[in-house]
PDB file of C-alpha atoms in Angstrom:
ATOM      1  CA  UNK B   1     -11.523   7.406 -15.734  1.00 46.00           C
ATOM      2  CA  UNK B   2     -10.710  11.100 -15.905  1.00 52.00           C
ATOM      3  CA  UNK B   3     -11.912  12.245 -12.566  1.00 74.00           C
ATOM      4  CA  UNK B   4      -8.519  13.077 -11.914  1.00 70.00           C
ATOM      5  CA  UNK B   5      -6.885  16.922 -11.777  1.00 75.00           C
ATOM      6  CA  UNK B   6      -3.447  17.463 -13.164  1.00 84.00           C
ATOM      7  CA  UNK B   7      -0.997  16.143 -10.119  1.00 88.00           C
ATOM      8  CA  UNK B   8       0.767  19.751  -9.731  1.00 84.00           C
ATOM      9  CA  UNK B   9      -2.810  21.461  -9.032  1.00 84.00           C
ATOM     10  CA  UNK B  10      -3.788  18.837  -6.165  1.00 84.00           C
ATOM     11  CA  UNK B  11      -3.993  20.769  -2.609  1.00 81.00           C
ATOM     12  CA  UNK B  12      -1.198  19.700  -0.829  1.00 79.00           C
ATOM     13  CA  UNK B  13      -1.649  21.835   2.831  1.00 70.00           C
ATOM     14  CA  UNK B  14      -4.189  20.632   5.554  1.00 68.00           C
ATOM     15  CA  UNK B  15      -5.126  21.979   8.155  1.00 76.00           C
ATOM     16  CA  UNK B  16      -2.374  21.141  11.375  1.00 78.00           C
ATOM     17  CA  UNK B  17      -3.403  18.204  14.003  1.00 89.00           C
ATOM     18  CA  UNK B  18      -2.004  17.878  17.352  1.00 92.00           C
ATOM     19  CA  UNK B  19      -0.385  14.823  18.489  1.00 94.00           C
ATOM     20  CA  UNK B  20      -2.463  13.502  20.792  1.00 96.00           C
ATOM     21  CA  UNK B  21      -5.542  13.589  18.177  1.00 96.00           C
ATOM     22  CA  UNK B  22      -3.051  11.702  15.563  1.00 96.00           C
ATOM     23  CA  UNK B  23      -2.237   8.946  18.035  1.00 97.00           C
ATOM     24  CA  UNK B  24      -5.827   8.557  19.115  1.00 97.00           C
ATOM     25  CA  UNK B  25      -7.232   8.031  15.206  1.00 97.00           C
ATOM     26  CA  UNK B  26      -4.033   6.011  14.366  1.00 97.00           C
ATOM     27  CA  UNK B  27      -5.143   3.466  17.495  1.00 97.00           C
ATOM     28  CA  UNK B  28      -8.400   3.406  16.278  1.00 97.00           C
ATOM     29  CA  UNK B  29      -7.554   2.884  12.820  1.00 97.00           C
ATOM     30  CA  UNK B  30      -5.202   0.415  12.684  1.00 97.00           C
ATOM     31  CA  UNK B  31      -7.624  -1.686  15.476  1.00 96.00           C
ATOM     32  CA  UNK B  32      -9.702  -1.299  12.497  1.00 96.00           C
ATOM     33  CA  UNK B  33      -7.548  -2.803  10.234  1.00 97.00           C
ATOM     34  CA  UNK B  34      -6.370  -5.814  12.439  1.00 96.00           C
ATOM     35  CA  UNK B  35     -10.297  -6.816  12.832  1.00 95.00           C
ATOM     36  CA  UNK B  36     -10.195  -6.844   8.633  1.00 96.00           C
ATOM     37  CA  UNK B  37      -7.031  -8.627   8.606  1.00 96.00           C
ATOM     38  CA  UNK B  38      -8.812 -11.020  10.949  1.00 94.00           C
ATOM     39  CA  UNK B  39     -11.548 -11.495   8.712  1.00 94.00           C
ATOM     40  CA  UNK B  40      -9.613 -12.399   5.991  1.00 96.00           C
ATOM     41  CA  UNK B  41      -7.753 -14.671   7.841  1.00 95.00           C
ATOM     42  CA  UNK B  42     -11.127 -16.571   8.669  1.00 92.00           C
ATOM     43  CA  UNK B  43     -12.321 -16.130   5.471  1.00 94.00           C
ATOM     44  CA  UNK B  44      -9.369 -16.591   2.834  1.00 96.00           C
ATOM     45  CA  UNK B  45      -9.789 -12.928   1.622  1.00 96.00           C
ATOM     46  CA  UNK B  46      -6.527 -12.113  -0.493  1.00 98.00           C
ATOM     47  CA  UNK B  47      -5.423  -8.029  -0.412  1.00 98.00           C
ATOM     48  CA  UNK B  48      -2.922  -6.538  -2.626  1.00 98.00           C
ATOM     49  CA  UNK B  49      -2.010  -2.748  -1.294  1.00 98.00           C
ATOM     50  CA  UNK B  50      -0.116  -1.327  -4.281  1.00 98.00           C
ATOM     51  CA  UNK B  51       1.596   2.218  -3.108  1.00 98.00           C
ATOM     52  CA  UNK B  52       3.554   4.022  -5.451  1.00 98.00           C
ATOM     53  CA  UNK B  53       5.270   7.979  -5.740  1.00 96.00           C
ATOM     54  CA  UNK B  54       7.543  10.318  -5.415  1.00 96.00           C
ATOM     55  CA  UNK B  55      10.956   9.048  -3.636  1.00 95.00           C
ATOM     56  CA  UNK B  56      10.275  10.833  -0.037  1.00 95.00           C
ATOM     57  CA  UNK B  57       7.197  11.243   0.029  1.00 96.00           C
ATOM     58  CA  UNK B  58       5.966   8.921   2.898  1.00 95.00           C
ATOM     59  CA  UNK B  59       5.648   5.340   1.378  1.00 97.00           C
ATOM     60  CA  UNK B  60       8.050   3.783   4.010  1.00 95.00           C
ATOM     61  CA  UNK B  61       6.044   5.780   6.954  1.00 96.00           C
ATOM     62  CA  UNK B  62       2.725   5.382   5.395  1.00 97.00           C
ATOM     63  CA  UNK B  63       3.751   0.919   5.015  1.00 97.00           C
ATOM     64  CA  UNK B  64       5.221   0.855   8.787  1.00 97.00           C
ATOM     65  CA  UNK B  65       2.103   2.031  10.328  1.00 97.00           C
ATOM     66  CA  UNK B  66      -0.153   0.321   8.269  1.00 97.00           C
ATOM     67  CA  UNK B  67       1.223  -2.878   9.390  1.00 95.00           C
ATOM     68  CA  UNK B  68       1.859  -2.247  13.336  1.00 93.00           C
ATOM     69  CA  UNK B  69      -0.185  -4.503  14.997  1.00 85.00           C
ATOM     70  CA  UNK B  70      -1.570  -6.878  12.054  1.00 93.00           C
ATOM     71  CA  UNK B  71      -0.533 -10.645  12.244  1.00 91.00           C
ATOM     72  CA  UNK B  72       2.728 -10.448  10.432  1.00 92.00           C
ATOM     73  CA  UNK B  73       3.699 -14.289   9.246  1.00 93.00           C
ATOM     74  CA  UNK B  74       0.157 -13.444   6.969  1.00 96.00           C
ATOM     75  CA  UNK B  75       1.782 -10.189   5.301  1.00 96.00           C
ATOM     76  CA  UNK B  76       3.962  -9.745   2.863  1.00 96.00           C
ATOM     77  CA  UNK B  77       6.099  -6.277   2.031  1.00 97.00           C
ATOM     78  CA  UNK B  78       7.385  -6.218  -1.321  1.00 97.00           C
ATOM     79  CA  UNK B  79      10.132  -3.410  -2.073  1.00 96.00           C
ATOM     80  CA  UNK B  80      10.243  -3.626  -5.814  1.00 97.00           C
ATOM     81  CA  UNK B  81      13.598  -2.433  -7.069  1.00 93.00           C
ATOM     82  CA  UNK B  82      15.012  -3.049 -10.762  1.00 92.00           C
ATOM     83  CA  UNK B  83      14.527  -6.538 -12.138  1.00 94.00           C
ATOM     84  CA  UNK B  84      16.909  -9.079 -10.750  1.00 94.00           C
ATOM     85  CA  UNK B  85      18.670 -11.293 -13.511  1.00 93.00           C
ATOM     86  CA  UNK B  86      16.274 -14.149 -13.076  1.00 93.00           C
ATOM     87  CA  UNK B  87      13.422 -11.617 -13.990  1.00 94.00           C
ATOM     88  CA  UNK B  88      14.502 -10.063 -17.029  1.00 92.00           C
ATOM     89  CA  UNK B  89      13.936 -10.672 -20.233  1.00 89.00           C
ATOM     90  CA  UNK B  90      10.451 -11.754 -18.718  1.00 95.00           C
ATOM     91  CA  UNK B  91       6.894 -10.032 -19.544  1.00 97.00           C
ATOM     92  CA  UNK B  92       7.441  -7.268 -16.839  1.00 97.00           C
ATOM     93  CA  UNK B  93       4.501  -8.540 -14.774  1.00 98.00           C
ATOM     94  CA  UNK B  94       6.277 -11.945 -14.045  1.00 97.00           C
ATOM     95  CA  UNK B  95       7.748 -10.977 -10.992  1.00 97.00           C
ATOM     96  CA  UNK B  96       4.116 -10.101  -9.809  1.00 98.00           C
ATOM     97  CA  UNK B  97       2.285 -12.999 -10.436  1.00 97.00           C
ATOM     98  CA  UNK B  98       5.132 -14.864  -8.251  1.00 96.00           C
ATOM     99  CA  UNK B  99       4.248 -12.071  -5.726  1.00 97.00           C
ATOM    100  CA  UNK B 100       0.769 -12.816  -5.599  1.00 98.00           C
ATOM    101  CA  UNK B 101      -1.389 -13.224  -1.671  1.00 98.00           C
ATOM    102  CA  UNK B 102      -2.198 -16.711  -0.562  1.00 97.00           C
ATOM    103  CA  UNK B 103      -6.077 -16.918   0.927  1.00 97.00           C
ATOM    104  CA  UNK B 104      -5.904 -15.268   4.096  1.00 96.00           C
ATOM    105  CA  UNK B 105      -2.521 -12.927   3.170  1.00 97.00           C
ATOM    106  CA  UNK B 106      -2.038  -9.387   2.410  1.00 98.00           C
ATOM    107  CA  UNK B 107       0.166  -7.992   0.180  1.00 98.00           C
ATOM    108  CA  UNK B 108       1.975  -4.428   0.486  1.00 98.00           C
ATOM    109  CA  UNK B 109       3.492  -3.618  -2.720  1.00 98.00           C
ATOM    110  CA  UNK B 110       6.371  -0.796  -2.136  1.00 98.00           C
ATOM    111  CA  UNK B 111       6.180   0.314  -5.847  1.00 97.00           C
ATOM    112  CA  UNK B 112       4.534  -1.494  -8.042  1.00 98.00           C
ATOM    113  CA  UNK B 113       3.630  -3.393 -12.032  1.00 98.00           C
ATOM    114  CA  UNK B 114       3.386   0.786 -12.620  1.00 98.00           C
ATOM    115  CA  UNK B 115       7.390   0.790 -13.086  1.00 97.00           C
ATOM    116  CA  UNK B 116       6.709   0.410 -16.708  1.00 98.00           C
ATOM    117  CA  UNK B 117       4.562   3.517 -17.556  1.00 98.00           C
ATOM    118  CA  UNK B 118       6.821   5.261 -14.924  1.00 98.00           C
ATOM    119  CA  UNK B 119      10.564   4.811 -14.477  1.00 96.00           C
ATOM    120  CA  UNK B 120      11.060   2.417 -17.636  1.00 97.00           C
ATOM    121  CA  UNK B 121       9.370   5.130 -19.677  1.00 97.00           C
ATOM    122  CA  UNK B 122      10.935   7.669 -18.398  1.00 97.00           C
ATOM    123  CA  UNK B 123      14.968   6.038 -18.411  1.00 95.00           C
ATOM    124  CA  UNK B 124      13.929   4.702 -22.049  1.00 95.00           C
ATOM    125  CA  UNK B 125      13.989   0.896 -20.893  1.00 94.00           C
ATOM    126  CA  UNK B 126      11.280   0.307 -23.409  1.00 95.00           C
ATOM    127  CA  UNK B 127       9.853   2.132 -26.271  1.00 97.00           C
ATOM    128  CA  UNK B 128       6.975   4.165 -26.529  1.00 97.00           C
ATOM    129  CA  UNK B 129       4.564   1.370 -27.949  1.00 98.00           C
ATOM    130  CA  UNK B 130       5.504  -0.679 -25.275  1.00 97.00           C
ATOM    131  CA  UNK B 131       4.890   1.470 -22.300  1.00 98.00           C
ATOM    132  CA  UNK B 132       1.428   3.043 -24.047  1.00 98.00           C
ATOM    133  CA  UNK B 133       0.221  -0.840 -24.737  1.00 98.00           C
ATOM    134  CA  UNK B 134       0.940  -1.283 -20.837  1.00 98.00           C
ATOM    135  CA  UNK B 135      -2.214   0.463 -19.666  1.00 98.00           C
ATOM    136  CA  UNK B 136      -4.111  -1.698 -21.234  1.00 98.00           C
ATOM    137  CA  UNK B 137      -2.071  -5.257 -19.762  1.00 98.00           C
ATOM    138  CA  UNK B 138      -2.593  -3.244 -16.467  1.00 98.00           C
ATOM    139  CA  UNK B 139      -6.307  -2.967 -16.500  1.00 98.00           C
ATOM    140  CA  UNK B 140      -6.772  -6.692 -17.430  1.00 98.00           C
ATOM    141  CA  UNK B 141      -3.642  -7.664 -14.756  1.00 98.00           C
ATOM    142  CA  UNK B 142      -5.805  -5.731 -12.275  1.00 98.00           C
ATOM    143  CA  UNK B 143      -9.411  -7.120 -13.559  1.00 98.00           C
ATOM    144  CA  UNK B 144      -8.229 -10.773 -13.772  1.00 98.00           C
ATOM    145  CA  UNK B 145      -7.279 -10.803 -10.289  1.00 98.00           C
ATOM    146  CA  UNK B 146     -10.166  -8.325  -8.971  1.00 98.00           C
ATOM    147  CA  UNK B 147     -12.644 -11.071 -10.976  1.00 98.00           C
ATOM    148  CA  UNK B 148     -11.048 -13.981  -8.944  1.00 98.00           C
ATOM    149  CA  UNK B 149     -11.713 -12.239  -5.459  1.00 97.00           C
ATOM    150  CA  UNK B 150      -8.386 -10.672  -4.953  1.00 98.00           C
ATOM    151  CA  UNK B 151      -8.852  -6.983  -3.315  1.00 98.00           C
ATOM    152  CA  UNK B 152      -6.940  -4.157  -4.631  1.00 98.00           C
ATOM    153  CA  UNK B 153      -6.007  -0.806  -3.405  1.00 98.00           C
ATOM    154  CA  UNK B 154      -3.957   1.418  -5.056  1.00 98.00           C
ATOM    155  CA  UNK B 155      -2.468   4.339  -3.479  1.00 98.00           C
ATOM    156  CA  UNK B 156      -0.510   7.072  -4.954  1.00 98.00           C
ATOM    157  CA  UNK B 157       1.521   9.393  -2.655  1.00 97.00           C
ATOM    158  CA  UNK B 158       2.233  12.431  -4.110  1.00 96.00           C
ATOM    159  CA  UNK B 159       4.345  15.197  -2.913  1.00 96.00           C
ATOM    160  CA  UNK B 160       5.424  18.980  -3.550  1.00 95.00           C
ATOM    161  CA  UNK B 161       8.863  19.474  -4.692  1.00 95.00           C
ATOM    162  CA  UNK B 162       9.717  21.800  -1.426  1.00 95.00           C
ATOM    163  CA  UNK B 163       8.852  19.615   1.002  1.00 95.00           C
ATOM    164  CA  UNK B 164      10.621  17.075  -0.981  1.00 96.00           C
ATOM    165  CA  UNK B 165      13.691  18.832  -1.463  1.00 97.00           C
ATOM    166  CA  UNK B 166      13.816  19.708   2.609  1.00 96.00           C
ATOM    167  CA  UNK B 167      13.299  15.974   3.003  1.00 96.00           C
ATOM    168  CA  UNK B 168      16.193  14.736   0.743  1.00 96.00           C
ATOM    169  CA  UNK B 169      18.278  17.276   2.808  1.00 97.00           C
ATOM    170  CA  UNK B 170      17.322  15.848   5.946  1.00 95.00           C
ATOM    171  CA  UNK B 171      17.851  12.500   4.285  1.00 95.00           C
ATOM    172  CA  UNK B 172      21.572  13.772   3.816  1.00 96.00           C
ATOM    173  CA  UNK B 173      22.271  15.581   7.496  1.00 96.00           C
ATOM    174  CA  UNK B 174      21.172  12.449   8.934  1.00 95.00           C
ATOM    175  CA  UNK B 175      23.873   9.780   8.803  1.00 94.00           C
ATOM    176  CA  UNK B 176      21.182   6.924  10.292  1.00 94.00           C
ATOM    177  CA  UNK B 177      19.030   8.080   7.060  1.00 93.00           C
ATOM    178  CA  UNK B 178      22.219   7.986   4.191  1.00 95.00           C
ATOM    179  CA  UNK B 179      20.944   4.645   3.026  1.00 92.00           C
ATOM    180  CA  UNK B 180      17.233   5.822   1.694  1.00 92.00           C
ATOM    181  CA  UNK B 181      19.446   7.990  -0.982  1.00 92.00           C
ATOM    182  CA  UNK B 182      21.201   7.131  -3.673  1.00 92.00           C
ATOM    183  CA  UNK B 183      22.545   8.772  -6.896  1.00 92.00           C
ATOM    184  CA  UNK B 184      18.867   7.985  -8.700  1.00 91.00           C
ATOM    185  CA  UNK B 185      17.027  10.058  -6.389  1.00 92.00           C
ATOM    186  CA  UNK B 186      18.833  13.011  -7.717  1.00 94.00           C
ATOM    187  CA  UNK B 187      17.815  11.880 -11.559  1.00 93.00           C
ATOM    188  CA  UNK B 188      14.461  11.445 -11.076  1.00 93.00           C
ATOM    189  CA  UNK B 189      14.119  14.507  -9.203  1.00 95.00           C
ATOM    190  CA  UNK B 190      15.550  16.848 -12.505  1.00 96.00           C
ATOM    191  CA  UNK B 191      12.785  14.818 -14.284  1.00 96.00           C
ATOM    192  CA  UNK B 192      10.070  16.121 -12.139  1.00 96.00           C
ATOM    193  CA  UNK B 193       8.195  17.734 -14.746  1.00 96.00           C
ATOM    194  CA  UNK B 194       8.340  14.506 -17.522  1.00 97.00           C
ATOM    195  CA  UNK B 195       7.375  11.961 -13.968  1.00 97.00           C
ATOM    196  CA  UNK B 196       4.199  14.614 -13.557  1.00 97.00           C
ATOM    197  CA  UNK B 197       3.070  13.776 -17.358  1.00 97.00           C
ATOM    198  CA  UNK B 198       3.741   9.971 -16.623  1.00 98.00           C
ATOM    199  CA  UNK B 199       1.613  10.131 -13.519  1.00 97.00           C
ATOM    200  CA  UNK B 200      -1.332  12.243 -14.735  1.00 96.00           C
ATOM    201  CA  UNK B 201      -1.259  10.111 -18.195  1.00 97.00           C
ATOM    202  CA  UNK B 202      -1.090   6.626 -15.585  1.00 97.00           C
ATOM    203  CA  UNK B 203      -4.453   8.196 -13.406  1.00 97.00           C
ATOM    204  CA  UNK B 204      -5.984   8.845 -16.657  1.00 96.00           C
ATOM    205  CA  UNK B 205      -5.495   5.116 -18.128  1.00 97.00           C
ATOM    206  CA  UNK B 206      -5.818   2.969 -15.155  1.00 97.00           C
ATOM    207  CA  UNK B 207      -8.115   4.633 -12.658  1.00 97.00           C
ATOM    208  CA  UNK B 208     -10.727   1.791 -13.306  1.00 97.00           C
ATOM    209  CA  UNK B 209     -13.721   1.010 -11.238  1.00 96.00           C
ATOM    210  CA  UNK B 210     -12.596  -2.390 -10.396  1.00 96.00           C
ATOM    211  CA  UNK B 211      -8.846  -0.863  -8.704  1.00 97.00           C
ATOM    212  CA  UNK B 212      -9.443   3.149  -8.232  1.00 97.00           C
ATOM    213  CA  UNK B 213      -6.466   5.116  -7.937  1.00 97.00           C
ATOM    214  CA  UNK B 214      -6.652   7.343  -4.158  1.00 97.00           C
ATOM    215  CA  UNK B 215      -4.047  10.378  -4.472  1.00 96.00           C
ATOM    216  CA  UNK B 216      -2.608  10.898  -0.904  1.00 96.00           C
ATOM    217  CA  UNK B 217      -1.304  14.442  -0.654  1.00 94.00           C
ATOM    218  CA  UNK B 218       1.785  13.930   1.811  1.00 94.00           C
ATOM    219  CA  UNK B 219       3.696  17.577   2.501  1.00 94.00           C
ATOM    220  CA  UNK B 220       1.902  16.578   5.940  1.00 94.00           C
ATOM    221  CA  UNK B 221       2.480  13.205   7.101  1.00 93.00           C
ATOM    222  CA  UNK B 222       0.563  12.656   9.963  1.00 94.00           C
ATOM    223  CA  UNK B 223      -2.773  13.877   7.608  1.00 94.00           C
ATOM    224  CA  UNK B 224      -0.881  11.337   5.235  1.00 95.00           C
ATOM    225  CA  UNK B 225      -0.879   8.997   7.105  1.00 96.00           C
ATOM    226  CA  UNK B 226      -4.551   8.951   8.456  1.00 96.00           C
ATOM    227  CA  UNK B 227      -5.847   9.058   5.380  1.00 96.00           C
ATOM    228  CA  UNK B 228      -3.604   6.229   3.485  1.00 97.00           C
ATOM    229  CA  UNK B 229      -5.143   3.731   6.656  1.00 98.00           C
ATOM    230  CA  UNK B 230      -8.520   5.359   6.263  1.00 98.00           C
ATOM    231  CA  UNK B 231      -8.929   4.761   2.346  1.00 98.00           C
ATOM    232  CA  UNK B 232      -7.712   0.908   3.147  1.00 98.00           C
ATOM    233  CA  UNK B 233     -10.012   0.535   5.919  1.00 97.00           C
ATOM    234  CA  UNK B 234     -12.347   1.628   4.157  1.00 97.00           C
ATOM    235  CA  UNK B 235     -11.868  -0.337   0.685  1.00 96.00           C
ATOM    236  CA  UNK B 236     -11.680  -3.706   2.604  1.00 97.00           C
ATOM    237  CA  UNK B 237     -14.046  -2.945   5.199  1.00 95.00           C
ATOM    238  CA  UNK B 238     -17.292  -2.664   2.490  1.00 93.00           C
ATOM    239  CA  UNK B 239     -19.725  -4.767   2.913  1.00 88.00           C
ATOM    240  CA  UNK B 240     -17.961  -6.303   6.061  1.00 89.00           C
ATOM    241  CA  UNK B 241     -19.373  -6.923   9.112  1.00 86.00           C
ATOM    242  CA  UNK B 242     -17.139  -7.502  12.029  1.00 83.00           C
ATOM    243  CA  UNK B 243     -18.524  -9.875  14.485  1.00 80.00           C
ATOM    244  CA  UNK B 244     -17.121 -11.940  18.020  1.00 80.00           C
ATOM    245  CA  UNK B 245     -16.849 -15.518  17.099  1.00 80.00           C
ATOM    246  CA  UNK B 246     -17.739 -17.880  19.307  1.00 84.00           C
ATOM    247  CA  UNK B 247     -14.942 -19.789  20.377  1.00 87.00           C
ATOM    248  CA  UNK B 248     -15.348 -23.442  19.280  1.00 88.00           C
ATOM    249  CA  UNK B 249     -16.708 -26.268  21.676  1.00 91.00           C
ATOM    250  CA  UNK B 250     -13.837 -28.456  21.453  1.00 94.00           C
ATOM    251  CA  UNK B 251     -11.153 -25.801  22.455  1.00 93.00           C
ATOM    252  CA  UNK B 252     -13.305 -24.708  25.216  1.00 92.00           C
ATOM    253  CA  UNK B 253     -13.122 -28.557  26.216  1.00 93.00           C
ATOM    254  CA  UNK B 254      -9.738 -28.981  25.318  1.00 95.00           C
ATOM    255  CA  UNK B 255      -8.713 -26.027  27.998  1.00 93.00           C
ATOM    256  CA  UNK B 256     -11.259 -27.656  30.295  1.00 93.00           C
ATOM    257  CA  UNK B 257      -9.147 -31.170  30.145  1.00 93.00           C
ATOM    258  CA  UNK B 258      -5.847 -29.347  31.108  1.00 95.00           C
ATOM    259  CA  UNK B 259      -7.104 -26.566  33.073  1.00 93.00           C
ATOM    260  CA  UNK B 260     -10.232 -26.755  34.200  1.00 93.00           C
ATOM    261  CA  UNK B 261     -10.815 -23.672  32.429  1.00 93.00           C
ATOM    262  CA  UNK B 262     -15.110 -22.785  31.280  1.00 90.00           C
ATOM    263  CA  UNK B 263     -16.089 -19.815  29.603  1.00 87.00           C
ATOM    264  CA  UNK B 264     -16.635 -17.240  31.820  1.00 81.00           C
ATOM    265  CA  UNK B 265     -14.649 -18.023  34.881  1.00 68.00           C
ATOM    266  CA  UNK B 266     -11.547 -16.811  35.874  1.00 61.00           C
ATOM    267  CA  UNK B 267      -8.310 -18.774  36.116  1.00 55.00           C
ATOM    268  CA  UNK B 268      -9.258 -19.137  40.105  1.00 51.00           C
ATOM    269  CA  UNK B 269     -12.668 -20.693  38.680  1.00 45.00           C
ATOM    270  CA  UNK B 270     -15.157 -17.638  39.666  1.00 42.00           C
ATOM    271  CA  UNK B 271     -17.373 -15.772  37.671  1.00 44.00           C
ATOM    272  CA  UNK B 272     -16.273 -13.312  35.744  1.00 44.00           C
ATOM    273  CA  UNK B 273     -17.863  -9.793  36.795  1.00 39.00           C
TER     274      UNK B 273
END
């Protein structure tokens, strides 16, 4: 804990990429992440990807590119607004054990269980001893499930209040883009300075060795980007080793029954070059 710099200090400018360099380590990356996805489809591995920040600052982007190409009846997105009737009046990390991966599943949390040392702290929703006692029912939230296998990757996307600002605007010029603003936006925003407390107070509690925190500077997205798929890649990919697996004897025979089909011929039944 502590490795963290206050959140208004963190570099936000890097360097500029072209576009053809972007696509090419996108591809690459997110092959990477189908082959882990993959894996933990053969292997019952259960993710949780818990991204949380600033309102504009590149969680929707950052979700729909970490997801193109992965098997998607074995992910789930949860956008986590306010707590639906059902759910309150509940400990506030109900509604996340009912979120929970099944073996094999990822989870992409679109905010997260860190509502209540962020938003509900901030909007008064519960009192001081509540939202300080949180850090602690985070850490064991996060350990309980990290002990049980589950993998965890928390990423925080941070961004400067320019670039958000011209990003609201564009929000508001763009009628296909009304619906990502609302009259909260505008709240939160005048509490900029009391949501950089709550987020350098929430790195300082809960960056644990079990669930790390990973601050994503976003004022440039594609950078953003790359780096949000790198960090998963490389949480989930440690200590993996992606392999070809042989395809099993009986569907080989099974396709030899119908089709006539072997391994290595063609459909006309030559050898494959």
């Amino acid at each position: 804990m502590g490795k963290w710099p206050r959140l208004d200090k963190i570099e936000m400018i890097d360097s500029p990429i072209d576009k053809e360099s972007y696509e090419d380590q996108l591809g690459k990356l997110q092959q990477r992440l189908l082959d882990l996805h993959i894996h933990h489809l053969r292997t019952g591995g259960r993710v949780m990807i818990a991204i949380d920040g600033w309102d504009a600052a590149g969680k929707g982007g950052l979700i729909e590119r970490m997801m193109a190409g992965l098997e998607p009846k074995s992910i789930q997105v949860w956008r986590i607004g306010a707590p639906t009737p059902e759910e309150q009046g509940r400990h506030y990390l109900w509604r996340f054990w009912t979120r929970l991966p099944t073996p094999g599943n990822w989870a992409i949390f679109d905010r997260t269980w860190y509502g209540r040392v962020l938003v509900e702290r901030i909007e008064g929703f519960c009192d001081k001893a509540q939202w300080k006692r949180a850090y602690r029912e985070i850490n064991e939230f996060e350990r309980q499930l990290t002990d049980d296998g589950v993998h965890i990757v928390k990423l925080l996307v941070h961004v400067s209040a320019e670039e958000q600002k011209k990003r609201m605007i564009e929000r508001l010029e763009k009628p296909s883009k009304h619906y990502k603003i609302g009259l909260e936006d505008f709240r939160n925003i005048a509490r900029r300075k009391q949501y950089l407390d709550a987020y350098d107070d929430m790195l300082e509690h809960t960056d644990t060795d079990c669930a790390p925190w990973h601050v994503i500077a976003t004022d440039e997205k594609m950078h953003a980007r790359l780096k949000g798929l790198q960090i998963v890649a490389d949480r989930l990919g440690k200590g993996v080793k992606i392999e070809d697996r042989a395809l099993d004897p009986r569907i080989a025979e099974a396709a030899y029954e119908m089709w006539g089909w072997r391994p290595g011929k063609t459909d006309k039944g030559t050898d494959e070059e």
